[in-house]
mmCIF file of C-alpha atoms in Angstrom:
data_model
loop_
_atom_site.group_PDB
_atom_site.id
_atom_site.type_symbol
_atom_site.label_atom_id
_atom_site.label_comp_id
_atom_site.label_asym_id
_atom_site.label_seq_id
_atom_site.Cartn_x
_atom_site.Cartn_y
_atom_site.Cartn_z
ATOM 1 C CA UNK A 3 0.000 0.000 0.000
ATOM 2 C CA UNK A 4 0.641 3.895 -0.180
ATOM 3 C CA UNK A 5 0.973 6.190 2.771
ATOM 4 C CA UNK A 6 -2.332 6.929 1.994
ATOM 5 C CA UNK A 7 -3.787 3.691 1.576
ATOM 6 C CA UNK A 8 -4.156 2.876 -1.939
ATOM 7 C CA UNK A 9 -2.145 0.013 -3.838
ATOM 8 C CA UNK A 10 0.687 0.433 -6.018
ATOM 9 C CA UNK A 11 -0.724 1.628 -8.950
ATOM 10 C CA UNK A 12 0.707 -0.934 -11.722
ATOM 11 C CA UNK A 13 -0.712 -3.481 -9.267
ATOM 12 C CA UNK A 14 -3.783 -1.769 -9.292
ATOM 13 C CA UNK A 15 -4.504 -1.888 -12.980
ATOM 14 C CA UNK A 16 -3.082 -5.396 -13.690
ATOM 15 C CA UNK A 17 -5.269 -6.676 -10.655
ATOM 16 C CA UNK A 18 -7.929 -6.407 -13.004
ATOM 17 C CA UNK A 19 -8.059 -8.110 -16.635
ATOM 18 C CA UNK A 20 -10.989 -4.993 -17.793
ATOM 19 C CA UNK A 21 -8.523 -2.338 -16.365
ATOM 20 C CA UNK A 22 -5.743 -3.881 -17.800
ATOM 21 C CA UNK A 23 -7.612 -3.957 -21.327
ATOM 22 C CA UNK A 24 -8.568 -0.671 -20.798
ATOM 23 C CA UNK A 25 -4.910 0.781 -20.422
ATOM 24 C CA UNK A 26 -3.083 -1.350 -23.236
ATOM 25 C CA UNK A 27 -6.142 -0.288 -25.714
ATOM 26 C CA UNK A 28 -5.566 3.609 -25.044
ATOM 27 C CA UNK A 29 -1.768 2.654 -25.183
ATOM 28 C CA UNK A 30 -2.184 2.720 -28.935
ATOM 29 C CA UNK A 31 -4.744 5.255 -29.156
ATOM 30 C CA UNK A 32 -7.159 7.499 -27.614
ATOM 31 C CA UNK A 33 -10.963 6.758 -27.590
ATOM 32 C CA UNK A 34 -13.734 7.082 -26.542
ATOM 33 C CA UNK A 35 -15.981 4.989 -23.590
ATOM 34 C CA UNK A 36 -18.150 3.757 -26.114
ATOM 35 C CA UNK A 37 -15.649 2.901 -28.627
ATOM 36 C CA UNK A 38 -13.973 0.595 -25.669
ATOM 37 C CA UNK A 39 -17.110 -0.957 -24.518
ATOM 38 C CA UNK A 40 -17.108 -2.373 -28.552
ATOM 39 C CA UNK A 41 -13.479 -3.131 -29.064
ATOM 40 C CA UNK A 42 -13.119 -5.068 -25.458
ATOM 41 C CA UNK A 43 -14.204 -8.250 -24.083
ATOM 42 C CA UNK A 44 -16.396 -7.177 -21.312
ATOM 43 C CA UNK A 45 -19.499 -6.283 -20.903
ATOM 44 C CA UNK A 46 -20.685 -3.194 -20.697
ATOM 45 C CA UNK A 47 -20.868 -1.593 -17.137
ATOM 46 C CA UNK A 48 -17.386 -3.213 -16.621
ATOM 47 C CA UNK A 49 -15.955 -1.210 -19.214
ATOM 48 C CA UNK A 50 -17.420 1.881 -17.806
ATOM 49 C CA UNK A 51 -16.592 0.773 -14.187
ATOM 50 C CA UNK A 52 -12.907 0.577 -15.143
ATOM 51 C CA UNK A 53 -12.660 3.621 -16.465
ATOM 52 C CA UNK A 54 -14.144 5.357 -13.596
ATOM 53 C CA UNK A 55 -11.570 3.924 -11.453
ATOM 54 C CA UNK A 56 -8.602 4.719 -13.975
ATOM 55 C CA UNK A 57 -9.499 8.145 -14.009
ATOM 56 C CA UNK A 58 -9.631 8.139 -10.099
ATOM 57 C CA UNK A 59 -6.702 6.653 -10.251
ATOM 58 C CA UNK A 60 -5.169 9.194 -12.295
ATOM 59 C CA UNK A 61 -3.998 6.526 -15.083
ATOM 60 C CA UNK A 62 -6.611 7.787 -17.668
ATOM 61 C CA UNK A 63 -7.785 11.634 -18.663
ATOM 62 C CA UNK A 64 -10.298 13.119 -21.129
ATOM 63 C CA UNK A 65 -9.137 15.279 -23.800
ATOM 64 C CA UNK A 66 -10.702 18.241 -25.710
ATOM 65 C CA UNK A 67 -12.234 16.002 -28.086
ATOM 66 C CA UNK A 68 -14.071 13.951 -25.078
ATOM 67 C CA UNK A 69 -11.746 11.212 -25.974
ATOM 68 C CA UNK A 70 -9.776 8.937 -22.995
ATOM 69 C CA UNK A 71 -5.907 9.205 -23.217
ATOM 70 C CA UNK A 72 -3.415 7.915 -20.944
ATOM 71 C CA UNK A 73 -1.739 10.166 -18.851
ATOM 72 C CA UNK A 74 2.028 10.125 -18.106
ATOM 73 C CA UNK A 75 1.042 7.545 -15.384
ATOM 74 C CA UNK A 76 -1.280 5.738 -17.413
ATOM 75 C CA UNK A 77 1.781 5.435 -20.215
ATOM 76 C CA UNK A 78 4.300 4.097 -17.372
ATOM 77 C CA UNK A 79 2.212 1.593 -16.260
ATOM 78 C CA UNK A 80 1.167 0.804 -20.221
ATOM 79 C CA UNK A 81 5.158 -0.010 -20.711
ATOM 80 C CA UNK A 82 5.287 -1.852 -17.572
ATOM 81 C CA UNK A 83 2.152 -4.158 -18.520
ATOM 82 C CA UNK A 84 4.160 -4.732 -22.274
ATOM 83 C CA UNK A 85 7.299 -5.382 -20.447
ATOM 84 C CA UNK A 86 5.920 -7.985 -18.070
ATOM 85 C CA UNK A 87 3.344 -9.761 -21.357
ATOM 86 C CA UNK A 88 6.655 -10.198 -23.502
ATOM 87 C CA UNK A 89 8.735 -11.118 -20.745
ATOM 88 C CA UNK A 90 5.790 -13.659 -20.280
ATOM 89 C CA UNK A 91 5.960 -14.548 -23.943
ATOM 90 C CA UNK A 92 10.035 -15.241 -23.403
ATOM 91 C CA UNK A 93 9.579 -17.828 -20.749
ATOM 92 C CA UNK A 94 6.557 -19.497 -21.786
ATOM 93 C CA UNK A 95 8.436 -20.195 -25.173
ATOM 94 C CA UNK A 96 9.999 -23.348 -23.029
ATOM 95 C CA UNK A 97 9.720 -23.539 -19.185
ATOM 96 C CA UNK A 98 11.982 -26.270 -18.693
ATOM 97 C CA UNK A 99 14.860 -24.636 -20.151
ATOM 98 C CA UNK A 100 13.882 -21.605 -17.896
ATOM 99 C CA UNK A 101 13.380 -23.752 -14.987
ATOM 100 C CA UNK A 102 17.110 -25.609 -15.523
ATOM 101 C CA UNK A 103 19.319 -22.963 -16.074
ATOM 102 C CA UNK A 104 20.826 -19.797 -14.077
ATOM 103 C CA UNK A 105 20.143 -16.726 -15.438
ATOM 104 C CA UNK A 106 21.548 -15.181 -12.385
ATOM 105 C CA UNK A 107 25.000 -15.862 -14.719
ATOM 106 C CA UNK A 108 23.882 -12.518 -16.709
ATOM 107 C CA UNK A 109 24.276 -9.025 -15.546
ATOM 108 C CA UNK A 110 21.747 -7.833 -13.509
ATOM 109 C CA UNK A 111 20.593 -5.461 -15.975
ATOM 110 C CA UNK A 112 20.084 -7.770 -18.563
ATOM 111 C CA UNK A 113 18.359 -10.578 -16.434
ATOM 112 C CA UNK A 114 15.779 -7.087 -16.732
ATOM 113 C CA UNK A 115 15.558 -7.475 -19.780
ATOM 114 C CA UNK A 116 15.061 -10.787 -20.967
ATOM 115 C CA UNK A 117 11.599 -9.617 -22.341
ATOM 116 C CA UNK A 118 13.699 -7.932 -25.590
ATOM 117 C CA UNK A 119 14.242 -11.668 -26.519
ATOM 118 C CA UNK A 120 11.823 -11.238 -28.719
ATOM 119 C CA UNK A 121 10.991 -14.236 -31.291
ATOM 120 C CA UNK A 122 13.249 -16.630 -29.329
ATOM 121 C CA UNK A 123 13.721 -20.642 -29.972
ATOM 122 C CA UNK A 124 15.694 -22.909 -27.867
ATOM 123 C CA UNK A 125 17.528 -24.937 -30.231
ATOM 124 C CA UNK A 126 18.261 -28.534 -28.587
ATOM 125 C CA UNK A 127 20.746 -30.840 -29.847
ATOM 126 C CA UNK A 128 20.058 -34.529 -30.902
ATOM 127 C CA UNK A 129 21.661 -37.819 -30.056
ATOM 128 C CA UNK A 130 22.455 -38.268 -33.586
ATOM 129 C CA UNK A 131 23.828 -34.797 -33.671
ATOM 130 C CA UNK A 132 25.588 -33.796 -30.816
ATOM 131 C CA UNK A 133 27.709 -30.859 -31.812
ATOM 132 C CA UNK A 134 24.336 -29.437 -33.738
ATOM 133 C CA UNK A 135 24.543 -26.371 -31.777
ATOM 134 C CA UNK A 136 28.037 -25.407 -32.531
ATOM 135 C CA UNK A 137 27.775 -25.748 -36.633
ATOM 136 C CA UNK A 138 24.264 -23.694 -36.271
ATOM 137 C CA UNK A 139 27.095 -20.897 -34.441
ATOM 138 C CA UNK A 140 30.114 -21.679 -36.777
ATOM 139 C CA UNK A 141 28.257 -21.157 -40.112
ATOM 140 C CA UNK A 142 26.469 -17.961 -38.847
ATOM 141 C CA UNK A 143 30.022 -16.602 -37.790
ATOM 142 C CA UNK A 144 31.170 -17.249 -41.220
ATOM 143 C CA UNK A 145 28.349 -15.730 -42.822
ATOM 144 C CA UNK A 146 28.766 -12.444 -40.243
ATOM 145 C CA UNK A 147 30.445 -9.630 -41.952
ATOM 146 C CA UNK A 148 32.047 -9.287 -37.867
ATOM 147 C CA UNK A 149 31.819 -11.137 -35.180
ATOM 148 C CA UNK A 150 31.464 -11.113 -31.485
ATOM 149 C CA UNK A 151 31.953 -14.194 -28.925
ATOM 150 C CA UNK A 152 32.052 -15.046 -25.417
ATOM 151 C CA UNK A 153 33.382 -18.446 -24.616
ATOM 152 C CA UNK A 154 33.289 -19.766 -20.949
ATOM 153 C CA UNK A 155 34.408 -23.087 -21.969
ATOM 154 C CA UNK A 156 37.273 -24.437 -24.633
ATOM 155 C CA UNK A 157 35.998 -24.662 -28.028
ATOM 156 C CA UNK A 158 38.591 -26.576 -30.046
ATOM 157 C CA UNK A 159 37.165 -25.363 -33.566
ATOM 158 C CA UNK A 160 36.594 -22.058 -32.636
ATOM 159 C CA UNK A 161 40.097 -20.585 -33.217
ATOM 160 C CA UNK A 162 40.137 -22.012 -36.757
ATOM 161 C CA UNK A 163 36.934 -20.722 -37.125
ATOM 162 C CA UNK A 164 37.739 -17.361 -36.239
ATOM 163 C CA UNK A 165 40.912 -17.335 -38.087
ATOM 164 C CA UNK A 166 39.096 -17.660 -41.143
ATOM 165 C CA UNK A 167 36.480 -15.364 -40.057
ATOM 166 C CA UNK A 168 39.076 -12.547 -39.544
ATOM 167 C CA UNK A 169 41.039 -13.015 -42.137
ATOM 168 C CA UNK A 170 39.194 -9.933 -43.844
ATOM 169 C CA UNK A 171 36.841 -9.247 -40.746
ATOM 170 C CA UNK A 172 37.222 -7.533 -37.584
ATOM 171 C CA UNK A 173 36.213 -10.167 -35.035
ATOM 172 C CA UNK A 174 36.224 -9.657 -30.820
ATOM 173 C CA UNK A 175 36.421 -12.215 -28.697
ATOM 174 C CA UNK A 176 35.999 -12.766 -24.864
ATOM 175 C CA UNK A 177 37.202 -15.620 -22.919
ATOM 176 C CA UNK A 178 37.495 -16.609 -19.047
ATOM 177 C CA UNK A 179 41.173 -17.266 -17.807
ATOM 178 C CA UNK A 180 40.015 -20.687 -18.014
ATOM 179 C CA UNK A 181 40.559 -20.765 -21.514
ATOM 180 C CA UNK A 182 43.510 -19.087 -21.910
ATOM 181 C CA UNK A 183 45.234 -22.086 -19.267
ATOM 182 C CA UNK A 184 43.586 -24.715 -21.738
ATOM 183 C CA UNK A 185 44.582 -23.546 -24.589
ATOM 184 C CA UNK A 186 48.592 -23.098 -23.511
ATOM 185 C CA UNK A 187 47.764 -26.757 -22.001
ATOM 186 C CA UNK A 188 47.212 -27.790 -25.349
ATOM 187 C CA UNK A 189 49.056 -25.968 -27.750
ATOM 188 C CA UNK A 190 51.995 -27.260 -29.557
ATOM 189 C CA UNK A 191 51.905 -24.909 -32.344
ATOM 190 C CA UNK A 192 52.530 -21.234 -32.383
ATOM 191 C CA UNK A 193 49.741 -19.603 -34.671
ATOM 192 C CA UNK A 194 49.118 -16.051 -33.751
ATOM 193 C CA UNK A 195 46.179 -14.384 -33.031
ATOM 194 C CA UNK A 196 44.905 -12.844 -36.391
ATOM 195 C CA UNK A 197 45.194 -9.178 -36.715
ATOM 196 C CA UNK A 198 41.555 -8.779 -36.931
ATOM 197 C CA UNK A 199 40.770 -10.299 -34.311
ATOM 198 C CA UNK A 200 40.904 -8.918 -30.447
ATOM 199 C CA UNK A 201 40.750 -10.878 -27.602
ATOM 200 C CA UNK A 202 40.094 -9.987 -23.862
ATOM 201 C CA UNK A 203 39.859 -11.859 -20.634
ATOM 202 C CA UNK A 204 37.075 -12.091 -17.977
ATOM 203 C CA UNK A 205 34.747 -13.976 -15.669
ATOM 204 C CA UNK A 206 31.921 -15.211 -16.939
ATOM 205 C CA UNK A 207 30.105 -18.311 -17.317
ATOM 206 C CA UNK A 208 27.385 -17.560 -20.066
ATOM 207 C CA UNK A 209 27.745 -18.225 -23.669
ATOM 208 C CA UNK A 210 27.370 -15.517 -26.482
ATOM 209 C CA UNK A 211 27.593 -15.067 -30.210
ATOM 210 C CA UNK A 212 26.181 -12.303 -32.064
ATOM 211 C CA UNK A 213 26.673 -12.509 -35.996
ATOM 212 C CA UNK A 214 24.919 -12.491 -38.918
ATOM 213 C CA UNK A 215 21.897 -10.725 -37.183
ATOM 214 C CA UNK A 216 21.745 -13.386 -34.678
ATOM 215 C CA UNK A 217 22.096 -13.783 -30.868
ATOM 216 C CA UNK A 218 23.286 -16.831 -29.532
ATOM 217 C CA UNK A 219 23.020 -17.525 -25.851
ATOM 218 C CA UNK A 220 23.600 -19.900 -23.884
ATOM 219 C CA UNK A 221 23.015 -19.679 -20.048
ATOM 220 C CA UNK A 222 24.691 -22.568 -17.387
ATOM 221 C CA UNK A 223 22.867 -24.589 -15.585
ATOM 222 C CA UNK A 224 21.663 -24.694 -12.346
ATOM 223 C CA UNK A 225 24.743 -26.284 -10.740
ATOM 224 C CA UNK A 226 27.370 -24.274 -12.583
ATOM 225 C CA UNK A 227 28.088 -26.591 -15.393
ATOM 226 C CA UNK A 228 28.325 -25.862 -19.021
ATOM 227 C CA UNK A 229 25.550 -27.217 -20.954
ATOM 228 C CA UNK A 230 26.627 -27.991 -24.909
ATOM 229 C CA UNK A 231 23.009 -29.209 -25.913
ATOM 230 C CA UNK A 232 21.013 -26.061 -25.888
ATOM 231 C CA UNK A 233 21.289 -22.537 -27.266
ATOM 232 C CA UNK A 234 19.280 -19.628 -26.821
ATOM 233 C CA UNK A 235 18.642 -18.356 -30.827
ATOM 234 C CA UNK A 236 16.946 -15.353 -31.162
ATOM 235 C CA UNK A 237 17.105 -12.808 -34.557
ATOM 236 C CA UNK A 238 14.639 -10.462 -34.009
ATOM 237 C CA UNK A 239 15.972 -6.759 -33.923
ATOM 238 C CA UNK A 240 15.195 -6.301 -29.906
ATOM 239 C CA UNK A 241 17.907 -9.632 -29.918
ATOM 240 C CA UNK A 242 20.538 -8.412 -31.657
ATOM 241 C CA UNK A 243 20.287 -5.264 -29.250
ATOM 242 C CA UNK A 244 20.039 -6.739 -26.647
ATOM 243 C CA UNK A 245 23.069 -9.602 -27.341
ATOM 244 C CA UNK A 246 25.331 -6.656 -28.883
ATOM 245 C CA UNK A 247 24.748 -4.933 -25.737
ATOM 246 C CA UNK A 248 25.575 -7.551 -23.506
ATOM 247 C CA UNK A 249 28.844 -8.033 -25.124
ATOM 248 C CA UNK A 250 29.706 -4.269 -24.773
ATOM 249 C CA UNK A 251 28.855 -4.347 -21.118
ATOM 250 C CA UNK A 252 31.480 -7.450 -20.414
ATOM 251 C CA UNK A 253 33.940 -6.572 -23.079
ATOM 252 C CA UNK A 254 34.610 -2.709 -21.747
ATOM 253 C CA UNK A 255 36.204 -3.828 -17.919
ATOM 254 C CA UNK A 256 37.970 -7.363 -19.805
ATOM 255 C CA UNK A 257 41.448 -7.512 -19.703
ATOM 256 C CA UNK A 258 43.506 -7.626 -23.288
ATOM 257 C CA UNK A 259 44.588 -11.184 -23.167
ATOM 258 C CA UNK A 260 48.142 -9.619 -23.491
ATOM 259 C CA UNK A 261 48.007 -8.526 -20.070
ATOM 260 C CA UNK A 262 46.783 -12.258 -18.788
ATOM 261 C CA UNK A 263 49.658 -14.827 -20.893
ATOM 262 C CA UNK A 264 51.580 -14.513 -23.920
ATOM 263 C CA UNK A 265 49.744 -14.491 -27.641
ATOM 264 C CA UNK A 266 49.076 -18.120 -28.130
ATOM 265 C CA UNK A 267 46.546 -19.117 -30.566
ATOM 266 C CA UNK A 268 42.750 -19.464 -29.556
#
C-alpha cells in the first residue's frame, strides 16, 4: 500500500483483466468509452466501471475532443504491462529450459531485460547430432560480416573458425582465464592471433555469439556446469540489441589477453 492507503498503482490496474484492457487499448490510441465498450471483451458496465476507477486513479484523462488518453502515469504503467506480457511470452516459449538454467550468470541489468528476446527458440541438440549447436554458431560466424563471442568453456574449432572469419573481418572475442590455461595446455603450435581479431579476458560463465543478425546464448545450468546441448537463438531486432549490448557491457572492464599470458593461438 501507499501512505495513503491505496495500492501500487501498476498493481492496481493489472489486478484487473478490464482495467488492464482498458490501459493497453488507449496505449495505442485514444478513444472514446463507447468505442472501448465495442473493441473489449467485457461487458458493458465493466468497461465503464474501469474507467471510472482509472481516471480516479489518475492513469486515464479526457481530452478536448471527449476522448480517454493515458496520462504520463497511465503510459508508465502501459510499458510496464508490455514489459511484463513479452517477458511472459520469453519464458513461456519453453519452461523447462527456464526452470534448468541460471540466469543469475547474466548481468543484472540484462536478467531485466530478458523480455527484448523477442521471437526466441531454444535450439536442442540430438543424439544423432551432438555438436548441432556449434555448426548452427560456426556457419552464422562465417556468414557475419564481424563477429562477437564469449566463450566460458574451450571450443577446439573455434580458433580455426575465427581465423578464417578474420582473415578480412574484424572479429572480438571474450574468454574466461580458463581458456587461456587450456589452450597453452594444449598448444603445440605457435599460430598467432589474427590481426583482426581482439581478444580480452574475464569472468563469466554464459555463452554468447552475435553474428549475422543473430544472438546466440547460452546460459549454465543450475549447478554451474556448461551445458553444450542447448542454445538460446533469437534474430529479431530487440535480440541483436540486446546480445550486442551484452557483449559491450562485459567486453569494456575485460582484460587484453596480453596482459593475462603470452599471444598463443585461440
Amino acid at each position: 500500500m501507499n501512505e495513503d492507503g491505496a495500492p501500487p498503482v501498476v498493481e492496481y490496474v493489472t489486478s484487473s483483466t478490464t482495467r488492464e484492457s482498458v490501459v493497453t487499448t488507449l496505449a495505442a490510441e485514444s478513444a472514446t468509452t463507447r468505442a472501448l465498450c465495442s473493441a473489449l471483451d467485457a461487458s458493458e458496465s465493466g468497461v465503464y466501471a474501469a474507467v471510472n476507477d482509472l481516471r480516479e486513479h489518475g492513469v486515464l484523462e479526457v481530452d478536448d475532443g471527449e476522448r480517454l488518453r493515458l496520462t504520463g502515469v497511465g503510459i508508465v504503467v502501459a510499458d510496464a504491462v508490455e514489459r511484463r506480457r513479452r517477458l511472459e511470452s520469453t519464458l513461456w516459449t519453453d519452461l523447462d529450459y527456464w526452470r534448468t538454467h541460471d540466469i543469475r550468470a547474466l548481468p543484472d541489468p540484462f536478467r531485466a531485460r530478458l523480455s527484448e528476446l523477442e521471437g526466441l527458440d531454444v535450439f536442442r541438440v540430438s543424439e544423432t547430432d551432438p555438436a548441432g549447436a556449434i555448426r548452427l554458431i560456426h556457419d552464422s560466424l562465417r556468414n557475419a560480416a564481424e563477429v562477437a563471442v564469449v566463450s566460458p568453456v574451450h571450443f577446439p574449432d573455434l580458433g580455426q573458425t575465427l581465423r578464417e572469419v578474420c582473415e578480412d573481418r574484424p572479429g572480438r572475442l571474450l574468454v574466461t582465464e580458463a581458456v587461456v590455461d587450456e589452450v597453452r595446455r594444449h598448444d603445440d603450435g605457435d599460430v598467432p592471433i589474427p590481426e583482426n581479431l581482439t581478444v580480452r579476458v574475464a569472468d563469466v560463465s554464459f555463452a554468447l555469439a552475435v553474428a549475422d543478425g543473430t544472438t546466440f546464448l547460452s546460459l549454465p545450468r543450475l549447478d554451474g556446469s556448461y551445458d553444450p546441448s542447448t542454445e538460446l537463438v533469437a534474430d529479431s531486432d530487440t535480440a541483436v540489441r540486446f546480445g550486442n549490448d551484452l557483449f559491450e557491457w562485459v567486453w569494456r572492464d575485460a582484460t587484453p589477453v596480453g596482459d593475462v599470458a603470452p599471444t598463443r593461438p585461440l
